[in-house]
Coordinates of C-alpha atoms and ligand atoms in Angstrom, one line a residue:
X18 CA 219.4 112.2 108.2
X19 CA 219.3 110.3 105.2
X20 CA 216.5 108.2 106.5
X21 CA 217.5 105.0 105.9
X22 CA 218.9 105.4 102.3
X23 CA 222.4 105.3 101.2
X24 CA 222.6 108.6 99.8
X25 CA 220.5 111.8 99.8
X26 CA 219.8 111.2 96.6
X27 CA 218.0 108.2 97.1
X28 CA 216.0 110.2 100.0
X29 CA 215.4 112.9 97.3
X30 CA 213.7 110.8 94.9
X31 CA 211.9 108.4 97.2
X32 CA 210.2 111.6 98.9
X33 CA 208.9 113.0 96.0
X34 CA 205.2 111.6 96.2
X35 CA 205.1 113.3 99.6
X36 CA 206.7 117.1 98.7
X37 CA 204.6 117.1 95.5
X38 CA 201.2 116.5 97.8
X39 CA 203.0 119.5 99.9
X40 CA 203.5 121.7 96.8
X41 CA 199.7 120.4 95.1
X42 CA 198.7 121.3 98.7
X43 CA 200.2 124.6 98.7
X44 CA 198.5 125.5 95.1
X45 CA 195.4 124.0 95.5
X46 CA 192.9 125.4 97.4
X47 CA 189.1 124.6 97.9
X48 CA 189.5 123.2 94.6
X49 CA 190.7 126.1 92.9
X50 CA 194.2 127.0 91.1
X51 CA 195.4 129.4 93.9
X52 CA 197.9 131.8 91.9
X53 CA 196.5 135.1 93.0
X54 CA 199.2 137.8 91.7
X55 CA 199.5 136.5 88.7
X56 CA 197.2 137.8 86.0
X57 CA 197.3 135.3 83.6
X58 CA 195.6 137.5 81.2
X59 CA 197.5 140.1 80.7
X60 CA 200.5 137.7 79.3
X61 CA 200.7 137.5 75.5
X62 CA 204.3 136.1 75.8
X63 CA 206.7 134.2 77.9
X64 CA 210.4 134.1 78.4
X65 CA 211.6 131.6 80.4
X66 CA 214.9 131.2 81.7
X67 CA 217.6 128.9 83.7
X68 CA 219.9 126.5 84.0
X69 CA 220.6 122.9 84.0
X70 CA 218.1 120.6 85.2
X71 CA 215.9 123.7 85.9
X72 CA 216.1 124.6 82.1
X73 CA 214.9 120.8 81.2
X74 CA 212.0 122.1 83.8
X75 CA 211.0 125.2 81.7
X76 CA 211.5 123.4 78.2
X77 CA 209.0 120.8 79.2
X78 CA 206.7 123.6 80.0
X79 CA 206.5 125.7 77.0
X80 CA 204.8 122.5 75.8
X81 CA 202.1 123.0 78.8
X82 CA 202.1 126.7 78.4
X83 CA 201.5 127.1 74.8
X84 CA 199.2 123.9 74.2
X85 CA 196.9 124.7 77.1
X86 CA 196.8 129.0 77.1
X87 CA 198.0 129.4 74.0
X88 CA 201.0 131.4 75.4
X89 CA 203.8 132.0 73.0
X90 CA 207.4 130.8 74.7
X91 CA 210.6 131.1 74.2
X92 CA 213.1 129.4 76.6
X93 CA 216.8 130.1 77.0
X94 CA 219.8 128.9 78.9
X95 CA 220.6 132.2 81.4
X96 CA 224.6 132.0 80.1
X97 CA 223.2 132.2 76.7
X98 CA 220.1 134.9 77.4
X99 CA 222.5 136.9 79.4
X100 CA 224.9 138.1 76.9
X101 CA 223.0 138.0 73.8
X102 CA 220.7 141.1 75.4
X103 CA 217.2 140.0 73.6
X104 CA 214.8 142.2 72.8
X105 CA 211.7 142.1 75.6
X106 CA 208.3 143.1 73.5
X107 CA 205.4 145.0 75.4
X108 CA 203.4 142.2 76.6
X109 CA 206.3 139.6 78.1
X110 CA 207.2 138.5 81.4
X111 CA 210.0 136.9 82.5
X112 CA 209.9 133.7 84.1
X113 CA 213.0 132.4 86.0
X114 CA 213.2 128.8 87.5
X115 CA 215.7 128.0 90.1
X116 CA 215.6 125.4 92.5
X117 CA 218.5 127.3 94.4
X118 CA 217.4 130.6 93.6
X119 CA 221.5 131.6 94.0
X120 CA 222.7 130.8 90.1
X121 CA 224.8 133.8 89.1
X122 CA 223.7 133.5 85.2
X123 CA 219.8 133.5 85.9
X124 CA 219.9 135.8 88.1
X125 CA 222.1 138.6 85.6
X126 CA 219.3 137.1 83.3
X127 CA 217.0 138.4 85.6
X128 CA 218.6 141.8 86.4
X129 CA 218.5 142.1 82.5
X130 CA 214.7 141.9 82.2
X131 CA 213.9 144.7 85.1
X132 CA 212.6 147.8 83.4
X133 CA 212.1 145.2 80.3
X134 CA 209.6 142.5 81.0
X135 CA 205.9 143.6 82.4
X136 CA 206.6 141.4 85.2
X137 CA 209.1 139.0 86.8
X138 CA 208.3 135.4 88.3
X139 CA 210.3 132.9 89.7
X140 CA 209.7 129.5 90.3
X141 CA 212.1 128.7 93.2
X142 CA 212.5 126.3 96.1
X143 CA 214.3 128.9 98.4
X144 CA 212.1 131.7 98.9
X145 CA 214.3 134.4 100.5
X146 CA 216.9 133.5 97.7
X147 CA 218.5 136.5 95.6
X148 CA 216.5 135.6 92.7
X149 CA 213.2 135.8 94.5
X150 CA 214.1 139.0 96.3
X151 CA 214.5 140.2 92.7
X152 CA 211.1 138.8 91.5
X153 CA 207.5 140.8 91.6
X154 CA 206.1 137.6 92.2
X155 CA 207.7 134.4 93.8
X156 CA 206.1 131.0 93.2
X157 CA 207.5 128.4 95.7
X158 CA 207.8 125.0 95.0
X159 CA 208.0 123.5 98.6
X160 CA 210.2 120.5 97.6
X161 CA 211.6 121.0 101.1
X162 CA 215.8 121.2 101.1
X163 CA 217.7 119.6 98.1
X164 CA 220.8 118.3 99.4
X165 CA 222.1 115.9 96.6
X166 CA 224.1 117.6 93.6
X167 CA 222.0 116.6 91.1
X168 CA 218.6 117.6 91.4
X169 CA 215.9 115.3 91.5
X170 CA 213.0 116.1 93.7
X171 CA 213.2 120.0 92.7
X172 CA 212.6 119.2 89.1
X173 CA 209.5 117.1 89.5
X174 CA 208.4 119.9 92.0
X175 CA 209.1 123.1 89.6
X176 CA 206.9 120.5 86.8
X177 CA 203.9 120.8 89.0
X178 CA 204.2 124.3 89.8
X179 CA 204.8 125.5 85.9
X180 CA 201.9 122.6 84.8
X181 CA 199.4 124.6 87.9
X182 CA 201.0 127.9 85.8
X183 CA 199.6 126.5 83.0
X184 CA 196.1 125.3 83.5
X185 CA 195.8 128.4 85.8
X186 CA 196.3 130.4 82.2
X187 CA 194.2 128.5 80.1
X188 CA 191.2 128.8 82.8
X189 CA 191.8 132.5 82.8
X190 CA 192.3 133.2 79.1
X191 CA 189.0 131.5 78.4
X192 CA 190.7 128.1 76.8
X193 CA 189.6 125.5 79.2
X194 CA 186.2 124.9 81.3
X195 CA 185.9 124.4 85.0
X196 CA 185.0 120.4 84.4
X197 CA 187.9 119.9 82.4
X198 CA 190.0 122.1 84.9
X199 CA 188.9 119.8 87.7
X200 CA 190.0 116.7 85.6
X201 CA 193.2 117.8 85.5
X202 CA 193.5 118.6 88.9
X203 CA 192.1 115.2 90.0
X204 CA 194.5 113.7 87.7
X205 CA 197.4 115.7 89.5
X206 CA 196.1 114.6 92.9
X207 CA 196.8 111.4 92.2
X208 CA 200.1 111.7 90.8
X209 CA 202.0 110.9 93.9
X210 CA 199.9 107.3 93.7
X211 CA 201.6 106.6 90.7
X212 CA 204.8 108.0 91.8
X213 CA 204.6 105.7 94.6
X214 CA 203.8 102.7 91.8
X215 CA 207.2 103.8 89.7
X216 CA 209.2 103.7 92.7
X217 CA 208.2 100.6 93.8
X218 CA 210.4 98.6 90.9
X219 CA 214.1 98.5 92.7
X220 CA 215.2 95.4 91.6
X221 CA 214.4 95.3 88.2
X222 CA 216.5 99.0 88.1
X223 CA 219.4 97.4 89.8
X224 CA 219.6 94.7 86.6
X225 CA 218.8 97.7 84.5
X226 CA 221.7 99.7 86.2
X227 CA 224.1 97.5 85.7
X228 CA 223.7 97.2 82.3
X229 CA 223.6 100.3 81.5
X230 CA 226.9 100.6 83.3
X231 CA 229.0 98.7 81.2
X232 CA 227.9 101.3 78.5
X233 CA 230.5 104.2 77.6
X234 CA 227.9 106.3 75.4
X235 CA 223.9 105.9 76.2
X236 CA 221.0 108.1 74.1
X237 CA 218.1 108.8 75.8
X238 CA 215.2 109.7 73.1
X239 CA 211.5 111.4 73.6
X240 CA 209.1 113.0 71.6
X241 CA 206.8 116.2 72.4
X242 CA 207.0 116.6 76.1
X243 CA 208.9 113.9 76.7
X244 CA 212.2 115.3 74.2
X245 CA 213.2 117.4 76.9
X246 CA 212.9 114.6 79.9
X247 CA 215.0 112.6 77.2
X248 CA 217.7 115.9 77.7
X249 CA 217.3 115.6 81.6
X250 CA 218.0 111.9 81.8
X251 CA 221.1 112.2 80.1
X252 CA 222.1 114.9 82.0
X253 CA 221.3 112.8 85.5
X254 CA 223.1 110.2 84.3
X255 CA 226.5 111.9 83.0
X256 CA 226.9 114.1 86.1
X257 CA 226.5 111.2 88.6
X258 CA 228.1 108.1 86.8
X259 CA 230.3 110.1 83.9
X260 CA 229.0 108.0 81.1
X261 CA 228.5 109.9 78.1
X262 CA 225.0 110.5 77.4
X263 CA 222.6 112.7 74.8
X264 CA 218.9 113.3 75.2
X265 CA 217.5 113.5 71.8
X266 CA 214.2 114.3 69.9
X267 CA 213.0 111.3 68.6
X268 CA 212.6 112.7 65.1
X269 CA 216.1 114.3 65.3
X270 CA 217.7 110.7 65.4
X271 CA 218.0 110.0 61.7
X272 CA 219.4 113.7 60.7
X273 CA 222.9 112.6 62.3
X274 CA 222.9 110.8 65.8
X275 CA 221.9 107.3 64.3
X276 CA 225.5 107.2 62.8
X277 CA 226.2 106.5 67.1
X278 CA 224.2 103.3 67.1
X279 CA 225.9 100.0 67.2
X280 CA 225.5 97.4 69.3
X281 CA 227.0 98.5 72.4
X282 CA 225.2 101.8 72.5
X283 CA 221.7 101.3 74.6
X284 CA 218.9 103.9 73.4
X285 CA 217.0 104.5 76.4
X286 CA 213.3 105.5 74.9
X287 CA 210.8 107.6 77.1
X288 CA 207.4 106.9 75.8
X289 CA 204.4 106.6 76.9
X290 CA 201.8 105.4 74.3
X291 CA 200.6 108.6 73.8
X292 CA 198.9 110.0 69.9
X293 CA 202.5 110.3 69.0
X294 CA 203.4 106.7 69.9
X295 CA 203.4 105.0 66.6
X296 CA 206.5 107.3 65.3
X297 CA 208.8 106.7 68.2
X298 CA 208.1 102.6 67.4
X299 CA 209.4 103.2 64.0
X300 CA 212.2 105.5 65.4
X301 CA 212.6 102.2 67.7
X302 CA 212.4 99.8 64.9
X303 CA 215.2 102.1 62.7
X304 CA 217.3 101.9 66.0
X305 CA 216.7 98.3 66.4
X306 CA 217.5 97.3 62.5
X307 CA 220.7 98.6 63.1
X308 CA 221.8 96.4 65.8
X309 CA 221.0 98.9 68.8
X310 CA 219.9 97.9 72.1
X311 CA 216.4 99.6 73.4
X312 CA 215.6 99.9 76.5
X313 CA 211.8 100.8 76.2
X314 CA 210.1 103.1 78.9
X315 CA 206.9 102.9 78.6
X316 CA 203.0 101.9 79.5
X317 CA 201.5 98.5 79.3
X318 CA 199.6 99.6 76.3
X319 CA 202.7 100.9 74.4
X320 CA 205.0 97.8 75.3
X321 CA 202.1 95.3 73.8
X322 CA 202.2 98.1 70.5
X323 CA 206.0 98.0 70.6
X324 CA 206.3 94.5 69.8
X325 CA 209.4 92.2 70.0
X326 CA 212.9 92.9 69.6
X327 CA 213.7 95.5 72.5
X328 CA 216.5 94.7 74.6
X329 CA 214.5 95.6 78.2
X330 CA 211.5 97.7 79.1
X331 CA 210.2 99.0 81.5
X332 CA 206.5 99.3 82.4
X333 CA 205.5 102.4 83.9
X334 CA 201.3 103.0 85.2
X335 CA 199.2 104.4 82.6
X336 CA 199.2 108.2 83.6
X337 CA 196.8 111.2 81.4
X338 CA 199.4 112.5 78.7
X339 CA 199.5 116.0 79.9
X340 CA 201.6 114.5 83.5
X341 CA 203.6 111.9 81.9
X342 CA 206.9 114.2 82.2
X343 CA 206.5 114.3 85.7
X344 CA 206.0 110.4 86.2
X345 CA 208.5 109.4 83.8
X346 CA 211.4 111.4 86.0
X347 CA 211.4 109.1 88.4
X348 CA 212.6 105.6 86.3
X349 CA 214.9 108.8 84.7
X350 CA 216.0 109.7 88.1
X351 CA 217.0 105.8 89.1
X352 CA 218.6 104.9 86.4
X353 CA 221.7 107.6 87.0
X354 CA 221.0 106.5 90.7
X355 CA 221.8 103.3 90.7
X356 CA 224.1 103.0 87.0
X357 CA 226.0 105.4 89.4
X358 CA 226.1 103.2 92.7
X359 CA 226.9 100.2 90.1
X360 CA 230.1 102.2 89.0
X361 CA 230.7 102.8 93.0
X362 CA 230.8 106.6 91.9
X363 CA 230.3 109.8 95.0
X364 CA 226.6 110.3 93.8
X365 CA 225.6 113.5 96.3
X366 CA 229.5 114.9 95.3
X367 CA 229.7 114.2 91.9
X368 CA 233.3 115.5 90.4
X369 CA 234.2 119.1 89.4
X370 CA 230.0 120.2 90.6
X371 CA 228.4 122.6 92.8
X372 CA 225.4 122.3 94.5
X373 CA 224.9 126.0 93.8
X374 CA 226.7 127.8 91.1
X375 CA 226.8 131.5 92.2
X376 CA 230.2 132.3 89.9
X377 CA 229.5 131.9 86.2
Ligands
F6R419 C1 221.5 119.0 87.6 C2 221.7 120.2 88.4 C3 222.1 121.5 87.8 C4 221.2 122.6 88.2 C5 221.6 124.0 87.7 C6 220.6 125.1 88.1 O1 221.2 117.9 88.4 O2 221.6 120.2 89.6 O3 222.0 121.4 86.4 O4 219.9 122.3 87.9 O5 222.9 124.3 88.1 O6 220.6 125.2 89.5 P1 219.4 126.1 90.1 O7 218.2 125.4 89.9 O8 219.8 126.1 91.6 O9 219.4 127.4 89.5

């Protein structure tokens, strides 16, 4: 059942090529964005809402939703939105992501916004969950059944579905033409190609891995898009191998969390060289002058820019800016993997966690 990998975990992130073909498949059809009851143009602002891993999902998307449609967002944790009762202006709807579609605080989150949002969405991998029976519209993301705790495949899968969101409401708010559309879908086509490419680099994660292991606090930094993969990759890796871990905007780092680095503390840096490249080097190069090891994730391009003086990198494919989230979860996702399998930790039963966390 795990076919031929040690854990389901490893299944989960070695299928993703294939279930984000299913879920481009799913969306895509005769070359058109195929989100039919949604009206894209009728949404002047966004709320979107989850937990955990999902939250990281909706966080990277605000980036997509308000640089491609020009859709004002706001994102909140459900625990947090829950309680603190926001006011829901004329004009929003309410977005909920959930690959379980059973979490108690999204769905109260949801239950909050009926009779307050124009309309509820949910981006969900189980469609006859209690938080799609509760949406007007349900947006699968056919990442098939998630079995390991931490999620892996889901969140690459609700990416693609809230990035087809996106360039679906730019096409239909009159922000993007159908050529440049079609780029973007050819570029997502062959996402699972590069996927494929990333996955391919076991051994040089195992060395990785067991470095990393020996670490008792890791930061993980990004920059744009990439700040909130930085969030997820520290959260994969503390819930499967319990070392301490922080995600970080790469700005961020000198307003308090360089007084961490020293020279036991790796800084693992998601960036590919993207317009915003030449900051993170000197965010590097700050890092660096203060003894701290960098482990550099990033293109051939940006490692050449980089220069000398990291610890390791890590060369990922060149992928267009707008998917590199997606890409860059995988080396995210096998680093906790296999830092985890180095500390001989229970990766699919990681301590005190649920799969599904229906009691908040
Ligand atoms: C992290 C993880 C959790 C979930 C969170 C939300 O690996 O699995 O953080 O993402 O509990 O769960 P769902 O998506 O089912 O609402």
């Amino acid at each position: 059942e795990k076919g031929g990998h040690k854990h389901f975990m490893a299944k989960e992130i070695a299928e993703q090529p294939a279930v984000i073909g299913d879920a481009l498949g799913h969306h895509i059809q005769n070359g058109q964005i195929a989100l039919p009851d949604v009206d894209f143009t009728k949404i002047d602002r966004l709320v979107m809402v989850a937990c955990g891993t999902a939250f990281y999902a909706c966080l990277t998307a605000k980036y997509w939703f308000e640089q491609l449609a020009g859709i004002p967002v706001e994102v909140d944790i459900a625990s947090e939105f829950r309680y603190r009762e926001p006011p829901i202006p004329t004009g929003t709807v309410a977005l909920f992501v959930s690959q379980s579609g059973e979490t108690a605080d999204t769905l109260a989150a949801l239950q909050y916004c009926e009779g307050r949002a124009d309309q509820i969405l949910s981006v969900v991998n189980v469609p006859e969950s209690s938080i799609a029976r509760g949406s007007d519209v349900v947006l699968p993301i056919y990442a098939g059944t998630e079995i390991g705790v931490a999620s892996t495949k889901a969140f690459t899968c609700q990416l693609v579905v809230l990035v087809l969101m996106a360039l679906k409401a730019a096409q239909d708010k009159g922000r993007m033409d159908a050529e440049t559309l079609n780029g973007h879908l050819t570029d997502l086509r062959n996402l699972p190609g590069l996927m494929n490419h990333a996955l391919s680099g076991n051994t040089v994660m195992k060395k990785l891995a067991r470095k990393l292991a020996e670490a008792t606090d890791i930061l993980f930094l990004g920059r744009g898009q990439m700040y909130p993969l930085a969030m997820e990759g520290a959260l994969k890796l503390k819930e499967i191998s319990y070392i301490h871990a922080e995600g970080y905007a790469s700005g961020e780092l000198k307003h308090g969390p360089i007084a961490l680095v020293d020279k036991k503390t790796p800084i693992v840096v998601m960036a590919p060289s993207d317009r915003l490249f030449d900051k993170t080097v000197s965010n590097m190069q700050e890092v660096m002058a203060r003894g701290g090891k960098v482990l550099l994730i990033t293109d051939a391009k940006g490692a050449e820019e980089a220069g000398d003086g990291m610890w390791e990198t890590l060369i990922m494919p060149e992928v267009p800016d707008l998917f590199a989230p997606i890409l860059y979860a995988i080396p995210a996702q096998l680093l906790a993997y296999h830092t985890a399998v180095a500390k001989g930790t229970d990766v699919d039963q990681p301590r005190n966690l649920a799969k599904s966390v229906t009691v908040e």
